[in-house]
Amino acid sequence: DGADGAVNTLSVRFAASAAAAGLRILDAVRLLGPSLAKLCEMASDKMKLRQELRQASSGSMNSRDSTSSLASNLCIAIHRMTVKNTGKALENLALAVKHDPLDGAKYRPPDTRVAAVSSDVVRAIRIVSPFVNAYKSVTKRRPLTWDPKIGEAAGEMDYFIRFLVMSLLNNLNAKAAKYTKEPGPVSQAKSYLFLMNNTFYLSEQLGVTPSDDNNKSDTNAPISTAILRNKQDEDNDVEGGDYKITGAWFMDQVGKLFANSKKKYLQNWEVLNEHLTLVSESDLNYSNAEQKLLTLDSGRLLKARFSGFNESFEKTYATHKELTIIDRNLRARLLDDVKTVFLPRYKKFYTNYSKYQFSKKNMEDYLKYPPAKIEKMMADMFSSY
């Protein structure tokens, strides 16, 4: 079957193992070629000796035959076959990433956590990246889908890795779009959070950050817990396990997708600020100055704002609380960003207007969310796992 047919049966994980195996075999063929040739020459010499003896006894003048090229032909044939099979394996891996299924809990987590395809691509990059020379042997003789050039004009291993990453980002975007078609008020937010979870994971696993050098000497440095979703991925124990993508394109593409997704997600919390508009002091009149009780009209101004905020906060909090962020660092960062959207403004609003008596009987209902309580509630966000 061709590479296109393979995507129906090959998972990214299996395709990556096959590609790495092909590159490893190709490396072995390159290294064992001279030894294999020597063995073939030894066998060829024995055959030539027997033939020369037969020719001498028969009086024939031909002392050479095709056995002199046996070693070189055999090595060339093995190398060509290995190059061809490895090239197909690499293309199958690229296709498996591109066509990773968009539906189903196995491929697109209902709670928007890191998708299996992200961790599988990280693993794929780590296990193929060490075989730079073997990859060059393929591109030297065979055009590939992402690199039609051959020979010295062909790209290096990082060219293939970039293609894998960009294919993954396209697949993640397609998965994110699927969330938006789900019923419910949080469907759009889920798509943004899914992209944040996955792009943050990729940057932590493959990107070069200032914290990398610090973490090497800090045994207590937090480890991205998102990697725990696939405990069998113990790739840090093998060559390529610490592979990092140093090209500026990586953090630009992955970082830009993360930043855009976060910006759009935070807009879900902007609605709270609509209820926190200031009320002019001239509009706050007392019906009973001694009790500091506002008039009915003045009280309605504050009632509308507090009740509007309470309702919007309860609705937003309830729908977003069940979303999941496994990575501790990302969860802490996003919580800070969410609180920055509305909490400073709410603290000021609450401090300024909670001192007024704008309801005779229901003040506790209107003031049921003091800022400290909101901060405590927010601490439980994104932790439903």
CSV table of C-alpha atoms in Angstrom, one decimal:
chain,number,residue,atom,x,y,z
A,1,ASP,CA,0.0,0.0,0.0
A,2,GLY,CA,1.1,3.6,-0.6
A,3,ALA,CA,1.6,6.2,2.1
A,4,ASP,CA,-1.9,7.6,1.7
A,5,GLY,CA,-3.4,4.2,2.6
A,6,ALA,CA,-1.3,4.0,5.7
A,7,VAL,CA,-3.0,6.9,7.5
A,8,ASN,CA,-6.1,4.7,7.9
A,9,THR,CA,-4.2,2.2,10.0
A,10,LEU,CA,-1.1,3.9,11.4
A,11,SER,CA,-1.3,6.0,14.6
A,12,VAL,CA,1.2,8.8,15.1
A,13,ARG,CA,2.9,6.7,17.8
A,14,PHE,CA,3.3,3.6,15.6
A,15,ALA,CA,4.3,5.6,12.6
A,16,ALA,CA,7.0,7.4,14.6
A,17,SER,CA,8.4,4.1,15.9
A,18,ALA,CA,8.5,2.8,12.3
A,19,ALA,CA,10.3,6.0,11.0
A,20,ALA,CA,12.8,5.9,13.9
A,21,ALA,CA,13.5,2.2,13.2
A,22,GLY,CA,14.0,2.9,9.5
A,23,LEU,CA,16.5,5.6,10.2
A,24,ARG,CA,18.3,3.4,12.7
A,25,ILE,CA,18.6,0.6,10.2
A,26,LEU,CA,19.8,3.0,7.6
A,27,ASP,CA,22.5,4.2,9.9
A,28,ALA,CA,23.5,0.6,10.5
A,29,VAL,CA,23.6,0.0,6.7
A,30,ARG,CA,25.9,3.0,6.3
A,31,LEU,CA,28.2,1.9,9.0
A,32,LEU,CA,28.2,-1.8,8.2
A,33,GLY,CA,28.6,-1.2,4.4
A,34,PRO,CA,32.4,-1.5,4.4
A,35,SER,CA,32.4,-4.7,6.5
A,36,LEU,CA,29.7,-6.2,4.3
A,37,ALA,CA,31.7,-5.4,1.2
A,38,LYS,CA,34.8,-7.1,2.7
A,39,LEU,CA,32.8,-10.3,3.5
A,40,CYS,CA,31.4,-10.3,0.0
A,41,GLU,CA,34.9,-9.8,-1.5
A,42,MET,CA,36.3,-12.7,0.5
A,43,ALA,CA,33.5,-15.0,-0.9
A,44,SER,CA,34.1,-13.6,-4.3
A,45,ASP,CA,37.8,-14.4,-4.2
A,46,LYS,CA,37.1,-18.0,-3.4
A,47,MET,CA,34.7,-18.3,-6.3
A,48,LYS,CA,37.1,-16.6,-8.7
A,49,LEU,CA,39.9,-19.0,-7.6
A,50,ARG,CA,37.7,-22.0,-8.4
A,51,GLN,CA,36.7,-20.6,-11.7
A,52,GLU,CA,40.3,-19.8,-12.7
A,53,LEU,CA,41.3,-23.3,-11.9
A,54,ARG,CA,38.5,-24.6,-14.1
A,55,GLN,CA,39.4,-22.2,-16.9
A,56,ALA,CA,43.1,-23.2,-16.7
A,57,SER,CA,42.3,-26.9,-17.0
A,58,SER,CA,40.0,-26.2,-20.0
A,59,GLY,CA,42.4,-23.8,-21.7
A,60,SER,CA,40.0,-20.9,-21.5
A,61,MET,CA,41.6,-17.4,-21.5
A,62,ASN,CA,38.7,-15.7,-19.6
A,63,SER,CA,39.9,-15.1,-16.0
A,64,ARG,CA,37.2,-12.6,-14.8
A,65,ASP,CA,33.5,-12.8,-14.4
A,66,SER,CA,30.7,-10.8,-12.9
A,67,THR,CA,31.5,-12.0,-9.3
A,68,SER,CA,33.9,-9.1,-9.0
A,69,SER,CA,31.0,-6.7,-8.6
A,70,LEU,CA,29.0,-8.8,-6.2
A,71,ALA,CA,29.9,-6.8,-3.1
A,72,SER,CA,29.3,-3.4,-4.5
A,73,ASN,CA,26.0,-4.5,-6.1
A,74,LEU,CA,24.7,-6.1,-2.9
A,75,CYS,CA,25.6,-3.0,-0.8
A,76,ILE,CA,24.0,-0.7,-3.3
A,77,ALA,CA,20.8,-2.8,-3.4
A,78,ILE,CA,20.5,-3.0,0.4
A,79,HIS,CA,21.1,0.7,0.7
A,80,ARG,CA,18.6,1.7,-2.0
A,81,MET,CA,15.9,-0.6,-0.5
A,82,THR,CA,16.5,0.9,3.0
A,83,VAL,CA,16.4,4.4,1.7
A,84,LYS,CA,13.1,3.8,-0.1
A,85,ASN,CA,11.5,2.1,2.9
A,86,THR,CA,12.7,4.8,5.3
A,87,GLY,CA,11.4,7.5,3.1
A,88,LYS,CA,8.0,5.9,3.0
A,89,ALA,CA,8.1,5.6,6.8
A,90,LEU,CA,8.9,9.3,7.2
A,91,GLU,CA,6.0,10.2,4.8
A,92,ASN,CA,3.7,7.9,6.8
A,93,LEU,CA,4.6,9.7,10.0
A,94,ALA,CA,3.9,13.1,8.4
A,95,LEU,CA,0.5,11.9,7.1
A,96,ALA,CA,-0.4,10.3,10.4
A,97,VAL,CA,0.1,13.7,12.1
A,98,LYS,CA,-1.8,15.6,9.4
A,99,HIS,CA,-4.8,13.1,9.5
A,100,ASP,CA,-5.0,12.4,13.2
A,101,PRO,CA,-8.8,12.0,13.8
A,102,LEU,CA,-10.6,15.1,14.9
A,103,ASP,CA,-13.4,13.4,16.8
A,104,GLY,CA,-13.6,11.0,19.7
A,105,ALA,CA,-12.4,11.3,23.3
A,106,LYS,CA,-9.3,9.4,22.5
A,107,TYR,CA,-8.2,12.1,20.0
A,108,ARG,CA,-10.0,15.3,21.2
A,109,PRO,CA,-10.4,15.3,25.0
A,110,PRO,CA,-13.8,16.4,26.2
A,111,ASP,CA,-12.2,18.5,29.0
A,112,THR,CA,-9.7,20.2,26.6
A,113,ARG,CA,-6.5,18.8,28.2
A,114,VAL,CA,-3.4,18.0,26.2
A,115,ALA,CA,-4.3,15.8,23.2
A,116,ALA,CA,-2.6,12.5,22.6
A,117,VAL,CA,-1.3,13.7,19.2
A,118,SER,CA,0.7,16.5,20.9
A,119,SER,CA,2.6,14.1,23.2
A,120,ASP,CA,3.0,11.6,20.4
A,121,VAL,CA,4.5,14.2,18.1
A,122,VAL,CA,6.9,15.3,20.9
A,123,ARG,CA,7.9,11.7,21.2
A,124,ALA,CA,8.3,11.3,17.4
A,125,ILE,CA,10.6,14.3,17.2
A,126,ARG,CA,12.7,13.1,20.1
A,127,ILE,CA,13.2,9.6,18.7
A,128,VAL,CA,13.9,10.6,15.0
A,129,SER,CA,16.0,13.7,15.8
A,130,PRO,CA,19.3,11.9,16.5
A,131,PHE,CA,19.5,10.3,13.1
A,132,VAL,CA,20.7,13.4,11.2
A,133,ASN,CA,23.0,11.6,8.8
A,134,ALA,CA,20.6,8.8,8.1
A,135,TYR,CA,17.9,11.4,7.2
A,136,LYS,CA,20.4,13.1,4.9
A,137,SER,CA,21.0,9.8,3.2
A,138,VAL,CA,17.2,9.7,2.4
A,139,THR,CA,16.9,13.2,1.1
A,140,LYS,CA,20.1,12.9,-0.9
A,141,ARG,CA,18.5,10.2,-3.1
A,142,ARG,CA,14.7,10.6,-2.7
A,143,PRO,CA,12.3,13.6,-2.9
A,144,LEU,CA,9.9,13.9,0.0
A,145,THR,CA,6.4,15.5,0.2
A,146,TRP,CA,7.7,18.4,2.3
A,147,ASP,CA,11.0,18.6,0.5
A,148,PRO,CA,11.0,17.8,-3.2
A,149,LYS,CA,14.7,18.7,-3.6
A,150,ILE,CA,17.3,16.0,-3.5
A,151,GLY,CA,21.1,16.0,-3.0
A,152,GLU,CA,22.8,18.9,-1.4
A,153,ALA,CA,19.9,21.2,-2.1
A,154,ALA,CA,17.6,19.1,0.2
A,155,GLY,CA,16.9,20.3,3.7
A,156,GLU,CA,18.3,19.0,7.0
A,157,MET,CA,16.5,17.1,9.8
A,158,ASP,CA,15.1,20.4,11.3
A,159,TYR,CA,13.2,21.0,8.0
A,160,PHE,CA,11.3,17.8,8.6
A,161,ILE,CA,10.7,18.6,12.3
A,162,ARG,CA,9.3,22.0,11.3
A,163,PHE,CA,6.9,20.3,8.9
A,164,LEU,CA,5.8,17.9,11.6
A,165,VAL,CA,5.2,20.8,14.1
A,166,MET,CA,3.3,22.9,11.5
A,167,SER,CA,1.1,19.8,10.6
A,168,LEU,CA,0.4,19.3,14.3
A,169,LEU,CA,-0.6,23.0,14.7
A,170,ASN,CA,-3.0,22.7,11.8
A,171,ASN,CA,-4.5,19.5,13.2
A,172,LEU,CA,-4.9,21.2,16.6
A,173,ASN,CA,-6.7,24.1,15.0
A,174,ALA,CA,-9.0,21.7,13.3
A,175,LYS,CA,-9.7,19.9,16.6
A,176,ALA,CA,-10.3,23.3,18.3
A,177,ALA,CA,-12.9,24.2,15.7
A,178,LYS,CA,-14.8,21.0,16.5
A,179,TYR,CA,-15.3,22.2,20.1
A,180,THR,CA,-17.2,25.3,18.8
A,181,LYS,CA,-19.9,23.0,17.3
A,182,GLU,CA,-20.7,21.4,20.6
A,183,PRO,CA,-23.9,22.6,22.4
A,184,GLY,CA,-23.6,24.8,25.4
A,185,PRO,CA,-22.3,28.3,26.3
A,186,VAL,CA,-18.7,27.2,26.9
A,187,SER,CA,-18.1,25.6,23.6
A,188,GLN,CA,-16.1,28.5,22.2
A,189,ALA,CA,-14.1,28.9,25.4
A,190,LYS,CA,-13.2,25.2,25.2
A,191,SER,CA,-11.6,25.7,21.8
A,192,TYR,CA,-9.4,28.5,23.1
A,193,LEU,CA,-8.4,26.6,26.3
A,194,PHE,CA,-7.6,23.4,24.2
A,195,LEU,CA,-5.2,25.4,22.1
A,196,MET,CA,-3.6,27.0,25.2
A,197,ASN,CA,-3.1,23.6,26.8
A,198,ASN,CA,-1.5,22.1,23.8
A,199,THR,CA,0.7,25.0,22.7
A,200,PHE,CA,1.9,25.6,26.3
A,201,TYR,CA,2.8,21.9,26.5
A,202,LEU,CA,4.7,22.1,23.2
A,203,SER,CA,6.7,25.1,24.2
A,204,GLU,CA,7.5,23.5,27.6
A,205,GLN,CA,8.7,20.3,26.0
A,206,LEU,CA,10.4,21.5,22.8
A,207,GLY,CA,11.0,25.2,23.2
A,208,VAL,CA,14.1,26.9,24.6
A,209,THR,CA,13.3,29.2,27.5
A,210,PRO,CA,15.4,31.2,29.9
A,211,SER,CA,14.3,28.7,32.7
A,212,ASP,CA,16.0,25.8,31.0
A,213,ASP,CA,19.4,26.5,32.4
A,214,ASN,CA,18.1,27.3,35.8
A,215,ASN,CA,16.1,24.1,36.0
A,216,LYS,CA,19.2,22.0,35.3
A,217,SER,CA,20.7,22.9,38.6
A,218,ASP,CA,17.4,23.1,40.6
A,219,THR,CA,16.3,19.6,41.6
A,220,ASN,CA,13.1,21.0,43.1
A,221,ALA,CA,12.1,22.8,39.9
A,222,PRO,CA,8.5,22.0,38.9
A,223,ILE,CA,8.1,19.6,36.0
A,224,SER,CA,5.3,20.0,33.5
A,225,THR,CA,2.7,17.5,34.7
A,226,ALA,CA,1.1,17.4,31.3
A,227,ILE,CA,3.7,14.8,30.3
A,228,LEU,CA,2.2,12.5,32.8
A,229,ARG,CA,-0.8,11.9,30.6
A,230,ASN,CA,1.4,9.3,28.8
A,231,LYS,CA,3.5,7.6,31.4
A,232,GLN,CA,5.0,5.2,28.8
A,233,ASP,CA,6.8,8.2,27.2
A,234,GLU,CA,10.1,7.8,29.1
A,235,ASP,CA,12.0,9.4,26.3
A,236,ASN,CA,14.3,11.4,28.4
A,237,ASP,CA,16.2,8.2,29.0
A,238,VAL,CA,17.1,7.8,25.3
A,239,GLU,CA,19.1,9.8,22.8
A,240,GLY,CA,17.1,12.8,21.7
A,241,GLY,CA,15.1,12.9,24.9
A,242,ASP,CA,16.3,16.4,25.7
A,243,TYR,CA,15.9,17.7,22.1
A,244,LYS,CA,14.9,21.3,21.9
A,245,ILE,CA,13.9,23.3,18.8
A,246,THR,CA,16.1,26.4,18.7
A,247,GLY,CA,14.8,28.0,15.6
A,248,ALA,CA,13.0,31.3,16.2
A,249,TRP,CA,10.1,30.1,14.0
A,250,PHE,CA,9.0,27.6,16.7
A,251,MET,CA,8.4,30.0,19.5
A,252,ASP,CA,7.0,32.5,17.0
A,253,GLN,CA,4.4,30.1,15.7
A,254,VAL,CA,3.6,28.2,18.9
A,255,GLY,CA,3.8,31.4,21.1
A,256,LYS,CA,1.6,33.4,18.7
A,257,LEU,CA,-1.1,30.7,18.7
A,258,PHE,CA,-1.0,30.5,22.5
A,259,ALA,CA,-1.2,34.3,22.9
A,260,ASN,CA,-4.1,34.7,20.5
A,261,SER,CA,-6.0,31.9,22.1
A,262,LYS,CA,-5.5,33.4,25.6
A,263,LYS,CA,-6.6,36.8,24.5
A,264,LYS,CA,-9.8,35.4,23.0
A,265,TYR,CA,-10.4,33.2,26.1
A,266,LEU,CA,-10.1,36.2,28.5
A,267,GLN,CA,-12.8,38.0,26.6
A,268,ASN,CA,-15.2,35.6,28.2
A,269,TRP,CA,-14.5,37.4,31.6
A,270,GLU,CA,-14.7,40.9,30.2
A,271,VAL,CA,-18.5,40.7,30.5
A,272,LEU,CA,-18.1,41.2,34.3
A,273,ASN,CA,-16.7,44.7,33.8
A,274,GLU,CA,-19.9,45.8,32.1
A,275,HIS,CA,-21.6,45.9,35.5
A,276,LEU,CA,-18.8,47.8,37.3
A,277,THR,CA,-19.3,51.2,35.9
A,278,LEU,CA,-19.0,54.2,38.3
A,279,VAL,CA,-22.0,56.0,39.7
A,280,SER,CA,-21.8,59.7,40.1
A,281,GLU,CA,-21.9,61.0,43.6
A,282,SER,CA,-24.6,63.4,42.5
A,283,ASP,CA,-26.8,60.4,41.7
A,284,LEU,CA,-26.5,58.9,45.2
A,285,ASN,CA,-29.1,60.7,47.3
A,286,TYR,CA,-30.3,59.7,50.8
A,287,SER,CA,-33.9,59.2,51.9
A,288,ASN,CA,-32.7,58.9,55.5
A,289,ALA,CA,-29.4,60.6,56.1
A,290,GLU,CA,-29.1,59.3,59.7
A,291,GLN,CA,-29.4,55.6,58.6
A,292,LYS,CA,-27.5,56.4,55.3
A,293,LEU,CA,-30.3,54.8,53.4
A,294,LEU,CA,-30.4,55.7,49.7
A,295,THR,CA,-33.5,56.8,47.9
A,296,LEU,CA,-35.3,54.2,45.8
A,297,ASP,CA,-33.9,55.5,42.6
A,298,SER,CA,-30.4,55.8,43.9
A,299,GLY,CA,-30.6,52.3,45.4
A,300,ARG,CA,-31.7,50.9,42.1
A,301,LEU,CA,-28.5,52.1,40.4
A,302,LEU,CA,-26.4,50.1,42.8
A,303,LYS,CA,-28.8,47.1,42.9
A,304,ALA,CA,-28.6,46.8,39.2
A,305,ARG,CA,-24.8,46.8,39.2
A,306,PHE,CA,-24.3,44.4,42.0
A,307,SER,CA,-27.0,41.9,40.9
A,308,GLY,CA,-25.8,42.1,37.3
A,309,PHE,CA,-22.2,41.3,38.4
A,310,ASN,CA,-23.4,38.5,40.7
A,311,GLU,CA,-25.4,36.9,38.0
A,312,SER,CA,-22.7,37.2,35.4
A,313,PHE,CA,-20.0,35.9,37.7
A,314,GLU,CA,-22.0,32.9,38.8
A,315,LYS,CA,-22.8,31.9,35.2
A,316,THR,CA,-19.2,32.4,34.0
A,317,TYR,CA,-17.7,30.7,37.0
A,318,ALA,CA,-20.0,27.7,36.8
A,319,THR,CA,-19.3,27.1,33.1
A,320,HIS,CA,-15.6,27.6,33.2
A,321,LYS,CA,-14.9,25.9,36.5
A,322,GLU,CA,-15.2,22.4,34.9
A,323,LEU,CA,-12.6,23.0,32.3
A,324,THR,CA,-9.2,21.4,32.8
A,325,ILE,CA,-5.6,22.6,33.0
A,326,ILE,CA,-3.3,19.9,34.2
A,327,ASP,CA,0.0,21.8,34.0
A,328,ARG,CA,0.4,23.6,37.3
A,329,ASN,CA,2.4,26.5,35.8
A,330,LEU,CA,-0.1,27.2,33.1
A,331,ARG,CA,-3.0,27.0,35.5
A,332,ALA,CA,-1.4,29.5,37.9
A,333,ARG,CA,-0.6,31.9,35.0
A,334,LEU,CA,-4.1,31.7,33.5
A,335,LEU,CA,-5.8,32.2,36.9
A,336,ASP,CA,-3.7,35.4,37.4
A,337,ASP,CA,-4.6,36.6,33.9
A,338,VAL,CA,-8.3,35.9,34.5
A,339,LYS,CA,-8.3,37.8,37.8
A,340,THR,CA,-6.5,40.7,36.3
A,341,VAL,CA,-9.3,41.1,33.8
A,342,PHE,CA,-11.9,42.1,36.4
A,343,LEU,CA,-10.8,41.6,40.0
A,344,PRO,CA,-8.9,44.9,40.6
A,345,ARG,CA,-11.9,46.8,39.2
A,346,TYR,CA,-14.3,44.8,41.3
A,347,LYS,CA,-12.3,45.4,44.5
A,348,LYS,CA,-12.5,49.1,43.9
A,349,PHE,CA,-16.2,49.0,43.0
A,350,TYR,CA,-17.0,46.8,46.1
A,351,THR,CA,-15.0,49.0,48.4
A,352,ASN,CA,-16.7,52.2,47.1
A,353,TYR,CA,-20.3,51.1,47.1
A,354,SER,CA,-20.7,48.4,49.7
A,355,LYS,CA,-20.7,51.1,52.4
A,356,TYR,CA,-24.0,52.5,51.1
A,357,GLN,CA,-27.3,51.1,52.4
A,358,PHE,CA,-29.1,50.7,49.1
A,359,SER,CA,-31.5,47.9,50.2
A,360,LYS,CA,-33.6,47.6,53.3
A,361,LYS,CA,-33.8,43.8,53.5
A,362,ASN,CA,-31.4,42.2,51.0
A,363,MET,CA,-28.0,43.8,51.4
A,364,GLU,CA,-26.4,40.4,52.2
A,365,ASP,CA,-27.7,39.0,48.8
A,366,TYR,CA,-26.2,41.9,46.9
A,367,LEU,CA,-22.9,41.8,48.8
A,368,LYS,CA,-22.6,38.0,48.9
A,369,TYR,CA,-19.3,38.1,46.9
A,370,PRO,CA,-16.7,40.1,48.7
A,371,PRO,CA,-13.4,40.1,46.8
A,372,ALA,CA,-11.7,37.7,49.2
A,373,LYS,CA,-14.5,35.1,48.6
A,374,ILE,CA,-14.1,35.5,44.8
A,375,GLU,CA,-10.4,34.9,45.1
A,376,LYS,CA,-11.0,31.8,47.1
A,377,MET,CA,-13.5,30.5,44.6
A,378,MET,CA,-11.2,31.2,41.7
A,379,ALA,CA,-8.5,29.1,43.3
A,380,ASP,CA,-10.6,26.0,42.4
A,381,MET,CA,-10.8,26.9,38.7
A,382,PHE,CA,-9.5,24.5,36.0
A,383,SER,CA,-8.8,21.7,38.4
A,384,SER,CA,-11.6,19.1,37.6
A,385,TYR,CA,-9.3,16.1,37.2
